[in-house]
Amino acid sequence: DGGITQSPKYLFRKEGQNVTLSCEQNLNHDAMYWYRQDPGQGLRLIYYSQIVNDFQKGDIAEGYSVSREKKESFPLTVTSAQKNPTAFYLCASSIGQGVNTQYFGPGTRLTVL
Amino acid sequence: AQSVTQLGSHVSVSEGALVLLRCNYSSSVPPYLFWYVQYPNQGLQLLLKYTSAATLVKGINGFEAEFKKSETSFHLTKPSAHMSDAAEYFCAVLRAGSYQLTFGKGTKLSVIP
C-alpha cells in the first residue's frame, strides 16, 4: 500500500526540549513538505525539499530544522527556539514536476507542556 | 504573489440540501487549483483539482467545482449533503512550475439531520 506515514500520532514534550517528527513516503515522490496547522489559520509551509540533500525554507521556518538524506524520509525537528510549538504538523509529498499535486500524511499533534 | 480567500469559516446545511463552499483566488499567472477535505485529527485528502483542462471538475464523493476565470473563483458544490460530508474543506492554489501551495483558512461544514 503506497502512502505517507507520520509517527507518532500524538507527541508530548516539555518546554525547552527539541523534538523530531518522522515522515516517510513510499510513493517514489521527489518532493516533500512540512506544514503547520493551527485552528482557523489554514496550513502554513515550514520547509520543503525538491530533491535529496536539498531543502528550502517556507513561510514560517524559524525555530525548525529539517534534513533530507534519503528520498523516502524528511524528518522535522522542532527546536527550543520555536516560541509556540504546540500545533498539528502535516507532512506531504509530490512527484515534483507537472501539476505537482501534493498528498498528505495523517499528521502528528505536538503538545508542549 | 498568490492568495486564497474562503468565504465563511463555518457553513451549516441540512441533510439532502445543496452544499456550496466558496473560494476566490488571486494569481498573477494561470493557476492550478485544489480542494482538500480534512476529517478531525486526520490529514488532508484530495477532493479534486483544476489543471487548465475542463473548467468543470468532478471529484470524489459527488463533489464538483467550476473554474471561473472572470470571477477568479473555484467554488465547491455537491447537490445533496450527506452526514458523512461534515468536515473541514480547504481550497488551495499552486502557481504553475512552483512547489508552494497556498491554502485558504478553511471552511468547516456541518450537516444537520
XYZ file of C-alpha atoms in Angstrom:
226
model
C 0.000 0.000 0.000
C 1.596 3.277 -1.121
C 1.349 6.294 1.111
C 2.819 8.668 3.646
C 3.322 7.729 7.281
C 3.891 10.074 10.166
C 4.787 8.967 13.641
C 3.825 9.251 16.337
C 0.199 10.393 16.075
C 0.413 12.284 19.390
C 3.578 13.676 20.965
C 4.104 15.406 24.275
C 7.263 17.271 25.236
C 8.406 19.587 27.954
C 9.189 23.180 27.125
C 12.819 23.679 26.123
C 13.283 20.223 24.603
C 13.937 19.583 20.949
C 11.665 17.019 19.306
C 11.841 15.261 15.929
C 8.766 14.324 13.909
C 9.038 11.481 11.439
C 7.729 11.441 7.857
C 8.212 8.541 5.454
C 6.776 8.009 1.964
C 6.854 5.032 -0.395
C 5.292 6.823 -3.366
C 8.679 7.397 -5.042
C 7.991 11.141 -4.911
C 10.889 13.543 -5.304
C 9.415 16.460 -3.342
C 8.400 16.537 0.323
C 6.889 19.233 2.529
C 6.160 20.134 6.138
C 3.151 22.235 7.140
C 1.923 23.551 10.434
C -1.815 23.806 11.108
C -3.364 25.971 13.820
C -7.136 26.389 14.337
C -8.561 28.975 11.925
C -5.170 29.544 10.270
C -5.198 27.071 7.428
C -1.890 25.386 6.618
C 1.416 27.216 6.607
C 4.542 25.896 4.901
C 7.555 25.324 7.146
C 10.109 23.682 4.807
C 10.113 21.827 1.537
C 12.584 19.663 -0.326
C 12.648 19.188 -4.083
C 15.333 16.531 -4.063
C 17.596 14.574 -1.728
C 20.180 16.692 0.151
C 18.400 19.930 -0.726
C 15.664 21.885 1.065
C 14.232 25.409 1.191
C 12.589 27.495 3.884
C 8.889 28.112 3.682
C 6.908 30.921 5.258
C 7.479 30.008 8.916
C 10.860 28.208 9.115
C 12.150 29.957 12.253
C 12.621 27.501 15.128
C 12.504 24.432 12.870
C 15.109 22.342 11.056
C 14.930 19.511 8.521
C 17.154 17.021 6.730
C 16.708 15.016 3.536
C 19.300 12.260 3.454
C 17.024 9.708 1.773
C 14.335 10.127 -0.854
C 11.759 8.398 1.368
C 12.356 10.375 4.554
C 12.019 14.034 5.585
C 12.198 14.438 9.386
C 11.315 17.733 11.043
C 12.954 18.917 14.264
C 11.084 21.413 16.392
C 13.750 23.216 18.375
C 13.520 25.033 21.676
C 13.763 28.286 19.690
C 10.239 27.797 18.334
C 8.107 30.050 20.529
C 4.728 28.339 20.082
C 5.392 24.736 19.055
C 2.043 23.245 20.075
C 0.244 22.527 16.784
C -0.795 19.871 14.275
C 2.036 19.055 11.861
C 1.368 17.651 8.402
C 3.839 16.129 6.000
C 3.143 15.926 2.260
C 4.854 14.712 -0.883
C 4.523 15.280 -4.621
C 6.026 13.937 -7.794
C 7.985 17.152 -8.223
C 7.018 18.060 -11.745
C 3.997 18.793 -13.896
C 0.922 19.701 -11.859
C 2.802 18.666 -8.700
C -0.245 17.603 -6.707
C 0.577 17.219 -3.015
C -0.572 14.194 -0.998
C -0.705 14.343 2.768
C 0.120 12.094 5.684
C -2.149 11.626 8.721
C -0.379 14.265 10.825
C 1.281 14.485 14.240
C -0.249 16.508 17.060
C 2.531 18.010 19.170
C 1.772 19.373 22.608
C 4.467 21.172 24.541
C 3.800 21.310 28.266
C 2.081 36.560 -5.170
C -0.951 34.369 -4.866
C -3.646 34.123 -2.234
C -6.854 32.278 -1.477
C -9.971 33.542 0.285
C -12.606 31.149 1.544
C -15.839 32.952 2.391
C -17.382 31.652 5.574
C -15.337 29.861 8.196
C -18.387 27.782 9.103
C -21.267 26.631 6.892
C -24.292 24.605 8.041
C -26.637 22.749 5.702
C -29.449 20.279 6.200
C -29.001 16.693 5.100
C -30.065 16.444 1.450
C -29.555 20.167 0.775
C -27.135 21.745 -1.667
C -23.585 22.278 -0.446
C -21.805 25.409 -1.696
C -18.376 26.321 -0.363
C -16.842 29.476 -1.802
C -13.253 30.038 -2.857
C -11.726 33.052 -4.573
C -8.092 33.233 -5.602
C -5.612 35.746 -6.832
C -2.708 34.763 -9.003
C -0.508 36.634 -11.449
C -0.400 33.649 -13.782
C -2.939 30.921 -14.637
C -3.106 28.759 -11.546
C -3.715 25.187 -10.625
C -6.493 24.951 -8.028
C -7.284 22.268 -5.475
C -9.921 21.340 -2.921
C -8.935 19.159 0.017
C -11.087 17.715 2.818
C -9.947 17.095 6.384
C -11.765 14.971 8.943
C -10.999 15.598 12.645
C -7.438 14.751 13.617
C -6.605 13.431 10.170
C -4.534 14.541 7.214
C -5.871 16.216 4.092
C -7.474 14.191 1.331
C -7.575 15.498 -2.225
C -11.168 16.030 -3.440
C -10.468 17.462 -6.879
C -8.113 19.669 -8.865
C -8.229 22.097 -11.786
C -5.295 21.883 -14.166
C -6.430 24.110 -17.064
C -8.336 21.423 -18.924
C -12.135 21.350 -18.422
C -13.469 24.213 -16.300
C -15.990 21.942 -14.552
C -14.082 19.437 -12.458
C -15.620 16.370 -10.880
C -14.116 14.892 -7.757
C -14.688 12.151 -5.249
C -17.782 11.700 -3.062
C -20.049 13.553 -5.527
C -18.297 16.922 -5.251
C -17.535 19.176 -8.179
C -16.081 22.646 -8.722
C -16.185 25.146 -11.545
C -13.255 27.363 -12.502
C -14.468 30.843 -13.461
C -11.595 32.996 -14.619
C -13.682 36.179 -14.922
C -14.741 35.866 -11.278
C -11.418 34.375 -10.054
C -13.485 31.740 -8.305
C -13.381 27.987 -7.786
C -16.468 27.206 -5.692
C -17.100 23.657 -4.464
C -20.592 22.157 -4.754
C -22.471 18.974 -4.018
C -26.169 18.574 -4.921
C -27.200 16.699 -1.793
C -25.369 16.794 1.542
C -24.770 13.617 3.495
C -23.917 13.361 7.179
C -20.523 11.963 6.235
C -19.670 15.238 4.442
C -19.231 17.006 7.780
C -15.564 18.017 7.775
C -13.285 20.964 7.101
C -12.615 21.913 3.493
C -9.574 23.749 2.187
C -9.099 25.498 -1.138
C -5.520 25.890 -2.383
C -3.707 27.490 -5.320
C -0.456 26.443 -6.959
C 1.390 28.564 -9.462
C 2.460 26.505 -12.488
C 6.073 25.361 -12.068
C 6.050 26.164 -8.354
C 6.322 23.922 -5.319
C 4.500 26.253 -2.928
C 0.832 25.522 -2.358
C -1.075 28.439 -0.817
C -4.075 27.463 1.312
C -7.196 29.271 2.349
C -8.098 29.260 6.036
C -10.686 26.547 5.624
C -14.460 26.197 5.879
C -15.963 23.855 8.427
C -19.085 22.170 7.064
C -21.767 20.963 9.458
C -24.628 18.760 8.214
C -27.855 18.894 10.221
C -30.013 15.750 10.257
